[in-house]
């Protein structure tokens, strides 16, 4: 837990044969919490063509990333951002995954409330999620090599939310800039 304006940062250089910045053990039911004005970042260096990720989960049960209280979460330039489907909840905060040399995310359930979400300039997928639920939040899902947004489960985006999906599929036309694999409700007033 990062709390009370804490500033936690990791730099991972893939020439050192490191596989990931954080490995969340399946037995620990690990959770990353960033709250009350804190900042949490993972910066990757020399990641192109390498395997590795910012955050890797052993198993997803009872694991997740929780950002709240005017806090900031950033993954920048790792090979993959976060993988193996953690639950992500962002409230009154900013959540960014950018410049990954492969996928920015992989599955999980994503909830945003009164927040700004950025998945930009990743070489492959931007935001890939099982479900997306949003209240009064803004999403910037731009300039990713594959789809900017992939949703595979039931989702709800309320009328006060905005989702911008621009300039994606630069490197490969996977499903389209926005792919919905299940019913998604955009409520009246959403952009």
CSV table of C-alpha atoms in Angstrom, one decimal:
chain,number,residue,atom,x,y,z
A,1,UNK,CA,0.0,0.0,0.0
A,2,UNK,CA,1.2,3.4,-1.0
A,3,UNK,CA,-0.5,6.0,1.2
A,4,UNK,CA,-0.3,9.6,2.5
A,5,UNK,CA,1.4,11.0,-0.6
A,6,UNK,CA,3.9,8.3,-0.9
A,7,UNK,CA,6.0,8.0,-4.1
A,8,UNK,CA,7.0,4.5,-5.1
A,9,UNK,CA,8.9,3.9,-8.4
A,10,UNK,CA,10.5,1.0,-10.0
A,11,UNK,CA,12.9,1.0,-13.0
A,12,UNK,CA,13.5,-2.3,-14.7
A,13,UNK,CA,16.2,-2.7,-17.3
A,14,UNK,CA,15.6,-5.8,-19.4
A,15,UNK,CA,19.3,-6.2,-20.3
A,16,UNK,CA,19.8,-7.4,-16.8
A,17,UNK,CA,17.6,-10.5,-17.6
A,18,UNK,CA,14.9,-9.4,-15.2
A,19,UNK,CA,11.5,-10.9,-16.1
A,20,UNK,CA,9.2,-8.4,-14.4
A,21,UNK,CA,9.2,-5.5,-12.0
A,22,UNK,CA,6.6,-7.1,-9.7
A,23,UNK,CA,5.5,-10.7,-9.5
A,24,UNK,CA,2.3,-11.2,-7.4
A,25,UNK,CA,2.3,-14.6,-5.9
A,26,UNK,CA,-0.9,-16.7,-6.3
A,27,UNK,CA,-0.8,-17.8,-2.7
A,28,UNK,CA,-0.4,-14.3,-1.2
A,29,UNK,CA,-3.7,-12.9,-2.7
A,30,UNK,CA,-1.5,-9.9,-3.4
A,31,UNK,CA,-3.0,-6.4,-3.9
A,32,UNK,CA,-1.4,-3.1,-5.0
A,33,UNK,CA,-3.1,-0.2,-3.3
A,34,UNK,CA,-2.2,3.4,-4.2
A,35,UNK,CA,-4.2,5.9,-2.2
A,36,UNK,CA,-4.5,9.4,-0.6
A,37,UNK,CA,-2.5,11.4,-3.1
A,38,UNK,CA,0.2,8.8,-3.7
A,39,UNK,CA,2.2,8.0,-6.9
A,40,UNK,CA,3.2,4.6,-8.1
A,41,UNK,CA,5.3,4.0,-11.3
A,42,UNK,CA,7.1,1.3,-13.2
A,43,UNK,CA,9.4,2.4,-15.9
A,44,UNK,CA,10.9,-0.1,-18.4
A,45,UNK,CA,14.2,0.3,-20.3
A,46,UNK,CA,15.5,-1.8,-23.2
A,47,UNK,CA,12.3,-3.7,-23.6
A,48,UNK,CA,11.9,-4.1,-27.3
A,49,UNK,CA,12.0,-7.7,-28.4
A,50,UNK,CA,12.3,-8.9,-24.8
A,51,UNK,CA,9.9,-10.9,-22.7
A,52,UNK,CA,8.8,-9.4,-19.4
A,53,UNK,CA,6.2,-7.2,-17.9
A,54,UNK,CA,5.6,-4.5,-15.4
A,55,UNK,CA,3.3,-6.7,-13.2
A,56,UNK,CA,2.8,-10.4,-13.5
A,57,UNK,CA,0.3,-12.4,-11.5
A,58,UNK,CA,0.6,-16.1,-10.7
A,59,UNK,CA,-3.2,-16.5,-10.4
A,60,UNK,CA,-5.9,-13.8,-10.4
A,61,UNK,CA,-8.1,-14.9,-7.5
A,62,UNK,CA,-8.2,-12.2,-4.9
A,63,UNK,CA,-5.5,-10.1,-6.6
A,64,UNK,CA,-5.8,-6.6,-8.0
A,65,UNK,CA,-4.7,-3.0,-8.4
A,66,UNK,CA,-6.6,-0.3,-6.5
A,67,UNK,CA,-6.0,3.4,-7.0
A,68,UNK,CA,-7.9,6.0,-5.1
A,69,UNK,CA,-7.9,9.5,-3.5
A,70,UNK,CA,-6.3,11.7,-6.1
A,71,UNK,CA,-3.5,9.2,-6.7
A,72,UNK,CA,-1.5,8.3,-9.9
A,73,UNK,CA,-0.6,4.9,-11.3
A,74,UNK,CA,1.8,4.6,-14.2
A,75,UNK,CA,3.4,1.9,-16.2
A,76,UNK,CA,5.7,3.3,-18.9
A,77,UNK,CA,7.8,1.4,-21.5
A,78,UNK,CA,7.7,-2.1,-20.1
A,79,UNK,CA,7.4,-5.0,-22.6
A,80,UNK,CA,3.9,-5.8,-21.3
A,81,UNK,CA,2.1,-3.6,-18.8
A,82,UNK,CA,0.2,-6.0,-16.5
A,83,UNK,CA,-0.8,-9.6,-17.4
A,84,UNK,CA,-2.9,-12.5,-16.1
A,85,UNK,CA,-6.1,-10.5,-15.5
A,86,UNK,CA,-6.0,-8.6,-12.2
A,87,UNK,CA,-9.0,-6.7,-11.0
A,88,UNK,CA,-8.4,-3.0,-11.5
A,89,UNK,CA,-10.4,-0.3,-9.7
A,90,UNK,CA,-9.6,3.4,-10.1
A,91,UNK,CA,-11.5,6.1,-8.1
A,92,UNK,CA,-10.8,9.9,-8.2
A,93,UNK,CA,-7.4,9.2,-9.7
A,94,UNK,CA,-5.3,8.7,-12.9
A,95,UNK,CA,-4.3,5.4,-14.3
A,96,UNK,CA,-1.9,5.2,-17.2
A,97,UNK,CA,-0.2,2.5,-19.2
A,98,UNK,CA,1.9,3.7,-22.2
A,99,UNK,CA,4.8,3.0,-24.5
A,100,UNK,CA,4.7,-0.8,-23.9
A,101,UNK,CA,6.6,-2.7,-26.6
A,102,UNK,CA,3.8,-5.4,-26.6
A,103,UNK,CA,0.3,-5.5,-24.9
A,104,UNK,CA,-0.5,-2.9,-22.3
A,105,UNK,CA,-3.0,-5.1,-20.5
A,106,UNK,CA,-4.5,-8.5,-20.5
A,107,UNK,CA,-8.0,-9.3,-19.2
A,108,UNK,CA,-9.4,-8.7,-15.7
A,109,UNK,CA,-12.3,-6.5,-14.7
A,110,UNK,CA,-11.8,-2.7,-14.9
A,111,UNK,CA,-13.8,-0.2,-13.0
A,112,UNK,CA,-13.3,3.6,-13.2
A,113,UNK,CA,-15.1,6.2,-11.1
A,114,UNK,CA,-14.4,10.0,-11.4
A,115,UNK,CA,-11.1,9.1,-13.0
A,116,UNK,CA,-8.9,9.6,-16.1
A,117,UNK,CA,-7.6,6.4,-17.8
A,118,UNK,CA,-4.9,6.5,-20.4
A,119,UNK,CA,-3.7,3.5,-22.6
A,120,UNK,CA,-1.6,5.1,-25.3
A,121,UNK,CA,1.2,4.4,-27.7
A,122,UNK,CA,1.5,0.7,-26.9
A,123,UNK,CA,2.9,-1.6,-29.6
A,124,UNK,CA,0.0,-4.0,-29.4
A,125,UNK,CA,-3.3,-4.0,-27.4
A,126,UNK,CA,-4.3,-1.0,-25.3
A,127,UNK,CA,-7.0,-1.7,-22.7
A,128,UNK,CA,-8.0,-5.3,-22.9
A,129,UNK,CA,-10.6,-6.3,-20.2
A,130,UNK,CA,-13.2,-8.9,-19.4
A,131,UNK,CA,-15.6,-6.1,-18.3
A,132,UNK,CA,-15.5,-2.3,-18.2
A,133,UNK,CA,-17.6,-0.3,-15.8
A,134,UNK,CA,-17.3,3.5,-15.8
A,135,UNK,CA,-19.0,6.4,-13.9
A,136,UNK,CA,-18.0,10.0,-14.8
A,137,UNK,CA,-14.6,9.0,-16.2
A,138,UNK,CA,-12.6,9.8,-19.3
A,139,UNK,CA,-10.7,7.2,-21.3
A,140,UNK,CA,-7.9,8.0,-23.8
A,141,UNK,CA,-7.2,4.8,-25.7
A,142,UNK,CA,-5.1,6.2,-28.5
A,143,UNK,CA,-2.2,5.3,-30.9
A,144,UNK,CA,-2.0,1.6,-30.0
A,145,UNK,CA,-0.6,-0.9,-32.5
A,146,UNK,CA,-3.7,-3.2,-32.2
A,147,UNK,CA,-7.1,-2.5,-30.8
A,148,UNK,CA,-7.4,0.5,-28.4
A,149,UNK,CA,-10.2,-1.2,-26.5
A,150,UNK,CA,-11.1,-4.9,-26.2
A,151,UNK,CA,-14.1,-5.8,-24.0
A,152,UNK,CA,-15.0,-9.5,-23.6
A,153,UNK,CA,-17.8,-9.4,-21.0
A,154,UNK,CA,-20.8,-7.4,-20.0
A,155,UNK,CA,-20.0,-3.8,-19.4
A,156,UNK,CA,-21.6,-0.5,-18.5
A,157,UNK,CA,-20.4,3.0,-19.4
A,158,UNK,CA,-22.6,5.7,-17.9
A,159,UNK,CA,-23.8,8.9,-19.5
A,160,UNK,CA,-21.2,11.1,-17.8
A,161,UNK,CA,-18.2,9.1,-19.2
A,162,UNK,CA,-16.2,9.8,-22.3
A,163,UNK,CA,-14.2,7.2,-24.3
A,164,UNK,CA,-11.8,8.4,-26.9
A,165,UNK,CA,-10.4,5.7,-29.3
A,166,UNK,CA,-8.2,7.3,-32.0
A,167,UNK,CA,-5.3,6.3,-34.2
A,168,UNK,CA,-5.2,2.6,-33.3
A,169,UNK,CA,-4.5,-0.5,-35.4
A,170,UNK,CA,-1.2,1.1,-36.5
A,171,UNK,CA,0.7,-2.2,-36.7
A,172,UNK,CA,-2.0,-4.9,-37.0
A,173,UNK,CA,-5.8,-5.0,-37.6
A,174,UNK,CA,-6.8,-7.5,-34.9
A,175,UNK,CA,-10.5,-6.9,-34.2
A,176,UNK,CA,-10.8,-3.2,-35.0
A,177,UNK,CA,-10.0,-0.1,-33.0
A,178,UNK,CA,-12.8,-1.1,-30.6
A,179,UNK,CA,-13.9,-4.8,-30.1
A,180,UNK,CA,-16.9,-5.9,-28.0
A,181,UNK,CA,-17.2,-9.6,-27.4
A,182,UNK,CA,-20.3,-9.2,-25.2
A,183,UNK,CA,-23.2,-6.8,-24.5
A,184,UNK,CA,-21.9,-3.3,-23.6
A,185,UNK,CA,-24.3,-0.5,-22.6
A,186,UNK,CA,-23.4,3.1,-23.4
A,187,UNK,CA,-25.9,5.1,-21.5
A,188,UNK,CA,-27.5,8.3,-22.9
A,189,UNK,CA,-25.1,11.2,-22.9
A,190,UNK,CA,-21.9,9.2,-23.0
A,191,UNK,CA,-19.4,10.2,-25.7
